[in-house]
Short mmCIF file of C-alpha atoms in Angstrom, two decimals:
data_model
loop_
_atom_site.label_atom_id
_atom_site.label_comp_id
_atom_site.label_asym_id
_atom_site.label_seq_id
_atom_site.Cartn_x
_atom_site.Cartn_y
_atom_site.Cartn_z
CA MET G 185 82.96 105.21 94.72
CA ARG G 186 85.08 105.87 91.73
CA THR G 187 86.13 109.50 90.57
CA VAL G 188 86.75 110.87 87.06
CA PHE G 189 90.43 111.03 87.95
CA PHE G 190 90.49 107.39 89.07
CA GLU G 191 88.82 106.44 85.64
CA ARG G 192 91.60 108.46 83.84
CA TYR G 193 94.12 106.45 85.93
CA VAL G 194 92.80 103.17 85.13
CA ASP G 195 92.51 104.18 81.46
CA LEU G 196 96.12 104.69 81.27
CA ALA G 197 96.57 100.88 81.84
CA ARG G 198 94.39 100.13 78.90
CA HIS G 199 96.55 102.00 76.47
CA GLY G 200 99.53 99.64 77.12
CA ALA G 201 99.94 96.16 76.29
CA ASN G 202 97.58 94.45 78.88
CA SER G 203 97.12 90.88 78.25
CA TRP G 204 96.77 88.29 81.10
CA LEU G 205 99.94 86.56 80.02
CA ARG G 206 101.82 89.79 80.22
CA PHE G 207 100.37 90.48 83.61
CA PHE G 208 101.37 87.03 84.89
CA LEU G 209 104.93 87.37 83.51
CA ALA G 210 105.17 90.92 85.13
CA PHE G 211 103.91 89.52 88.50
CA VAL G 212 106.50 86.68 88.47
CA THR G 213 109.24 89.08 87.41
CA LEU G 214 108.30 91.49 90.28
CA ALA G 215 108.51 88.69 92.80
CA VAL G 216 111.90 87.35 91.34
CA LEU G 217 113.52 90.90 91.33
CA TYR G 218 112.22 91.55 94.87
CA VAL G 219 114.07 88.26 96.17
CA LEU G 220 117.13 89.21 94.18
CA ALA G 221 117.23 92.68 95.40
CA GLY G 222 116.98 91.53 99.05
CA ALA G 223 119.87 89.00 98.53
CA VAL G 224 122.04 91.70 96.92
CA PHE G 225 121.35 94.33 99.79
CA PHE G 226 121.91 91.83 102.49
CA VAL G 227 125.07 90.44 101.02
CA ALA G 228 126.38 93.95 100.49
CA ILE G 229 126.04 94.93 104.32
CA ALA G 230 126.75 91.65 105.93
CA PRO G 231 130.24 90.07 106.34
CA SER G 232 130.59 86.40 105.57
CA GLU G 233 130.35 85.21 109.30
CA VAL G 234 126.83 86.74 109.54
CA TRP G 235 125.50 84.03 107.29
CA GLN G 236 126.84 81.07 109.46
CA THR G 237 123.83 81.01 111.91
CA PRO G 238 120.43 82.50 111.76
CA GLU G 239 121.00 84.23 115.16
CA ALA G 240 123.98 86.16 113.51
CA PHE G 241 122.02 87.10 110.62
CA ASP G 242 118.96 88.30 112.87
CA ALA G 243 121.49 90.39 114.86
CA ALA G 244 122.84 91.87 111.64
CA LEU G 245 119.41 92.89 110.52
CA ALA G 246 118.73 94.44 113.89
CA THR G 247 121.10 97.14 113.19
CA PRO G 248 120.66 100.67 111.41
CA LEU G 249 122.63 99.29 108.42
CA GLY G 250 120.56 96.12 108.46
CA LEU G 251 117.30 98.13 108.62
CA ALA G 252 118.49 100.20 105.71
CA ALA G 253 119.05 97.17 103.60
CA THR G 254 115.58 95.83 104.44
CA LEU G 255 113.87 98.93 103.51
CA LEU G 256 115.80 99.62 100.34
CA SER G 257 115.23 96.03 99.20
CA VAL G 258 111.52 96.94 99.19
CA GLY G 259 112.28 100.30 97.73
CA TRP G 260 113.94 98.50 94.83
CA MET G 261 110.23 97.65 93.68
CA TRP G 262 110.44 101.12 92.04
CA ILE G 263 113.04 99.89 89.63
CA SER G 264 111.39 96.47 89.31
CA LEU G 265 108.16 98.21 88.37
CA TRP G 266 109.71 100.42 85.79
CA ILE G 267 111.37 97.37 84.23
CA VAL G 268 108.05 95.26 83.95
CA LEU G 269 106.05 98.17 82.74
CA ARG G 270 108.60 98.96 79.92
CA LEU G 271 109.28 95.31 79.15
CA PHE G 272 105.71 93.74 79.29
CA HIS G 273 103.20 96.70 79.25
CA ARG G 274 105.06 99.18 77.05
CA ARG G 275 104.18 102.16 79.05
CA ARG G 276 105.86 104.65 81.42
CA LEU G 277 106.37 104.50 85.17
CA ALA G 278 104.53 107.78 85.36
CA THR G 279 101.21 105.99 84.30
CA VAL G 280 101.27 104.14 87.76
CA VAL G 281 102.20 107.43 89.81
CA GLY G 282 99.05 109.35 88.76
CA HIS G 283 96.31 110.03 86.28
CA ASP G 284 98.34 112.88 84.75
CA GLY G 285 101.75 111.44 85.51
CA TRP G 286 102.32 114.06 88.15
CA ALA G 287 103.57 112.88 91.65
CA GLY G 288 101.31 115.42 93.48
CA ARG G 289 103.71 117.07 95.96
CA ARG G 290 100.90 118.52 98.01
CA ASP G 291 99.13 115.41 98.21
CA LEU G 292 102.33 113.73 99.35
CA THR G 293 102.83 116.44 102.09
CA CYS G 294 99.21 116.27 103.45
CA GLY G 295 99.34 112.54 103.60
CA LEU G 296 102.61 112.75 105.45
CA LEU G 297 101.30 115.13 108.19
CA VAL G 298 98.10 113.02 108.64
CA GLY G 299 99.93 109.67 108.57
CA LEU G 300 102.45 111.04 111.11
CA PHE G 301 100.41 113.01 113.61
CA VAL G 302 97.16 110.94 113.72
CA PRO G 303 98.96 107.61 114.73
CA LEU G 304 101.13 109.45 117.20
CA ALA G 305 98.06 111.03 118.86
CA ALA G 306 96.39 107.63 118.93
CA GLY G 307 99.37 106.15 120.53
CA PHE G 308 99.27 108.59 123.40
CA ALA G 309 95.53 108.05 123.80
CA THR G 310 95.89 104.23 124.06
CA LEU G 311 98.98 104.42 126.57
CA PRO G 312 96.66 103.46 129.72
CA ILE G 313 95.46 100.41 127.89
CA GLY G 314 98.50 98.79 126.02
CA PRO G 315 102.11 98.20 127.03
CA ILE G 316 104.08 101.13 127.76
CA PRO G 317 107.05 102.38 125.68
CA VAL G 318 110.50 102.69 127.08
CA ARG G 319 113.44 104.69 125.85
CA ALA G 320 115.59 102.63 123.34
CA GLU G 321 119.35 102.32 123.55
CA ILE G 322 120.03 104.72 120.64
CA ALA G 323 121.64 107.86 121.69
CA LEU G 324 119.55 111.05 121.00
CA GLU G 325 122.51 112.58 118.81
CA SER G 326 122.65 109.38 116.62
CA TRP G 327 118.99 109.36 116.21
CA LEU G 328 118.94 113.23 115.15
CA LEU G 329 121.93 112.61 112.86
CA LEU G 330 120.25 109.80 110.93
CA PHE G 331 116.71 110.88 111.09
CA LEU G 332 116.56 112.61 107.65
CA PRO G 333 118.50 109.79 105.90
CA PHE G 334 116.18 107.24 107.23
CA ALA G 335 113.13 109.34 106.64
CA ALA G 336 114.23 109.47 102.92
CA ILE G 337 114.72 105.71 102.90
CA ILE G 338 111.36 105.14 104.38
CA LEU G 339 109.76 107.34 101.78
CA ILE G 340 111.25 105.18 99.19
CA GLN G 341 110.09 102.05 100.69
CA ALA G 342 106.53 103.20 101.61
CA SER G 343 105.91 104.79 98.27
CA ALA G 344 107.19 101.63 96.44
CA GLU G 345 104.68 99.58 98.15
CA GLU G 346 102.05 101.98 97.31
CA ALA G 347 102.99 102.03 93.60
CA VAL G 348 102.75 98.19 93.54
CA PHE G 349 99.98 97.41 95.77
CA ARG G 350 97.61 100.34 95.42
CA GLY G 351 98.78 101.38 91.99
CA TYR G 352 99.98 98.81 89.62
CA PHE G 353 97.91 95.80 90.56
CA PRO G 354 94.47 97.57 91.20
CA GLN G 355 94.99 99.60 88.04
CA ILE G 356 95.74 96.42 85.96
CA LEU G 357 92.89 94.56 87.24
CA ALA G 358 90.37 97.32 86.95
CA SER G 359 91.44 97.97 83.44
CA ARG G 360 90.58 94.47 82.59
CA GLY G 361 86.82 95.19 83.64
CA LEU G 362 86.75 93.03 86.76
CA ALA G 363 84.42 93.72 89.64
CA SER G 364 85.57 96.17 92.37
CA TRP G 365 85.93 93.31 95.08
CA ILE G 366 88.56 91.74 92.83
CA TRP G 367 90.65 94.61 91.88
CA PHE G 368 90.22 96.38 95.40
CA GLY G 369 90.17 93.17 97.41
CA LEU G 370 92.97 90.92 96.08
CA PRO G 371 95.91 93.48 96.31
CA THR G 372 94.59 94.44 99.83
CA LEU G 373 94.66 90.77 100.97
CA LEU G 374 98.08 90.22 99.18
CA PHE G 375 99.53 93.25 100.91
CA ALA G 376 98.22 92.15 104.30
CA ALA G 377 99.36 88.49 103.85
CA ILE G 378 103.08 89.47 103.14
CA HIS G 379 103.12 90.75 106.62
CA TRP G 380 102.50 87.28 108.25
CA ARG G 381 105.06 86.19 110.61
CA HIS G 382 106.16 82.71 111.30
CA ASP G 383 107.14 83.37 114.87
CA LEU G 384 103.77 84.44 116.15
CA PRO G 385 100.85 82.29 117.15
CA LEU G 386 97.73 82.34 114.88
CA TRP G 387 95.73 84.73 116.82
CA LYS G 388 98.36 87.46 116.98
CA ASN G 389 98.95 86.95 113.25
CA ALA G 390 95.50 87.23 112.34
CA SER G 391 95.06 90.37 114.30
CA ILE G 392 98.08 92.03 112.86
CA VAL G 393 97.01 91.15 109.36
CA ALA G 394 93.53 92.45 109.99
CA SER G 395 95.04 95.77 111.23
CA ILE G 396 97.20 95.99 108.13
CA ALA G 397 94.23 95.32 105.88
CA ILE G 398 92.25 98.09 107.41
CA PHE G 399 95.28 100.52 106.81
CA ALA G 400 95.42 99.11 103.12
CA ILE G 401 91.80 99.79 102.50
CA ALA G 402 92.06 103.40 103.73
CA MET G 403 95.04 103.87 101.43
CA MET G 404 93.16 102.37 98.45
CA ILE G 405 90.24 104.72 98.95
CA LEU G 406 92.71 107.65 98.91
CA VAL G 407 93.96 106.36 95.36
CA ILE G 408 90.42 106.06 94.21
CA ARG G 409 89.43 109.54 95.27
CA THR G 410 92.49 111.12 93.82
CA GLY G 411 93.73 109.03 90.86
CA ARG G 412 97.03 109.14 92.24
CA ILE G 413 99.33 107.23 94.74
CA ALA G 414 100.78 110.46 96.32
CA ALA G 415 98.40 110.95 99.28
CA ALA G 416 98.56 107.16 100.15
CA SER G 417 102.35 107.30 99.80
CA GLY G 418 102.43 110.27 102.14
CA ALA G 419 100.32 108.60 104.67
CA HIS G 420 102.10 105.28 104.53
CA TRP G 421 105.26 107.27 104.85
CA GLY G 422 104.19 108.99 108.04
CA ASN G 423 102.75 105.74 109.45
CA ASN G 424 106.10 103.90 108.81
CA MET G 425 108.01 106.85 110.35
CA VAL G 426 106.10 106.37 113.65
CA ALA G 427 106.75 102.64 113.63
CA LEU G 428 110.36 102.76 112.61
CA GLN G 429 111.74 106.13 113.92
CA PHE G 430 109.40 107.02 116.94
CA VAL G 431 108.05 103.93 118.67
CA GLY G 432 109.29 100.58 117.38
CA ILE G 433 107.88 97.14 118.19
CA ASP G 434 109.97 94.54 116.37
CA ASP G 435 113.56 94.09 117.26
CA ASP G 436 114.73 93.64 113.51
CA LEU G 437 112.93 96.90 112.47
CA GLY G 438 113.51 98.89 115.55
CA PRO G 439 117.13 99.90 115.75
CA MET G 440 116.28 103.63 114.78
CA ALA G 441 113.46 103.95 116.93
CA LEU G 442 113.60 106.51 119.87
CA PHE G 443 111.19 104.40 122.03
CA HIS G 444 110.56 100.71 122.17
CA LEU G 445 107.45 98.70 122.90
CA PRO G 446 107.85 94.98 123.89
CA PRO G 447 108.21 92.63 120.85
CA LEU G 448 105.04 91.03 119.63
CA THR G 449 106.41 87.73 120.82
CA ASP G 450 106.32 89.12 124.60
CA LEU G 451 103.68 88.07 126.99
CA ALA G 452 102.93 91.84 127.56
CA TRP G 453 100.95 91.57 124.26
CA THR G 454 97.76 90.01 125.69
CA PRO G 455 94.78 89.54 123.73
CA ALA G 456 93.21 92.57 125.09
CA ALA G 457 96.19 94.71 124.15
CA ILE G 458 96.31 93.20 120.65
CA GLY G 459 92.60 93.70 120.42
CA VAL G 460 93.06 97.50 121.33
CA MET G 461 95.70 97.78 118.66
CA VAL G 462 93.48 96.33 115.93
CA VAL G 463 90.31 98.19 116.94
CA ALA G 464 92.21 101.43 117.21
CA THR G 465 93.18 101.09 113.58
CA ILE G 466 89.48 101.76 112.60
CA PRO G 467 89.21 105.14 114.02
CA VAL G 468 92.48 106.10 113.04
CA SER G 469 91.91 105.17 109.56
CA ILE G 470 88.61 107.05 109.48
CA LEU G 471 90.14 110.00 110.97
CA GLN G 472 92.98 109.99 108.43
CA LEU G 473 90.47 109.69 105.56
CA ALA G 474 88.19 112.31 106.91
CA LEU G 475 91.06 114.91 107.20
CA LEU G 476 92.44 114.02 103.78
CA LEU G 477 89.04 113.85 101.90
CA HIS G 478 86.84 116.38 103.51
CA PRO G 479 86.85 119.32 101.24
CA ARG G 480 87.04 121.98 104.09
CA SER G 481 89.98 120.22 105.83
CA PRO G 482 93.31 122.28 105.59
CA VAL G 483 94.98 119.12 104.35
CA SER G 484 92.34 117.92 101.93
CA VAL G 485 93.60 116.38 98.65
CA VAL G 486 90.23 116.25 97.05
CA ARG G 487 89.80 118.58 94.02
CA PRO G 488 86.24 119.78 93.11
CA GLU G 489 86.80 118.60 89.55
CA ALA G 490 86.59 115.01 90.69
CA PRO G 491 82.89 114.16 90.88
CA LEU G 492 81.91 110.78 92.15
CA LEU G 493 80.71 108.33 89.64
CA ALA G 494 78.01 106.61 91.77
CA ASN G 495 76.44 104.72 88.90
CA SER G 496 79.75 103.11 87.74
CA PRO G 497 79.33 99.47 87.05
CA SER G 498 82.26 98.63 89.29
CA THR G 499 81.92 101.05 92.22
CA VAL G 500 83.36 100.42 95.79
#
């Protein structure tokens, strides 16, 4: 289902330089700038001895400073996206933010509330089934002191991913008149695939990628219904706050979490526990979409002037 707002959003890409060659060069540039940004941030926070062994490097990443560097290296995609839009497509960054160039602060806030509280509620509901979280080592005073700075960093990281994977890529592909399964599916698969981990067995990796793909589909639906990335950015922000500041799993991404679950490499993550995590993503995503898209919801981001274009040639 495509809305008038989403059609306007896609149309913004048609007004820029939009050849396949430019898109290819922009894609390569984004990838190169991402790698360079990661190297710059990690060099900036890590002393020379950290680079001598993989273990020392992993230990440096598993600190608040290392987590900040990891998140900001992703958040740098905002700058990278601005560069490729100006350099290759000759249009403004605001054309990726929304159909009217407006960030949509209410959409962002509503997305944050839903993205934060629905996963927390789901986590409590699944406590009897999965591994039990334990109190992390971080002192409560340190956690409170760093909560807002890290929340801001997570916003930069989450919104950057939305701008690239639910904004720029689908917008460009849809503007070329491609079928919905291409402009909807390829960015979703790419986003899920970059979360693949070399240290996990195939069945765990496939399960995690499936869970992330479900989340990505829900975020893409929000963009389609609103013509903006704001609601999806807010929901992504809240989801990552839960995973990074409240209940962490990965050691290298959990130094700021108040509670910890066992790492995914732990035997506590049985096929049943992983299966519950993946299956739970479906009702969580449906509930988030219902809260954000139902017109009577207090956190609805749907405006009445956005009718569905059911007969669009490339509907989803």
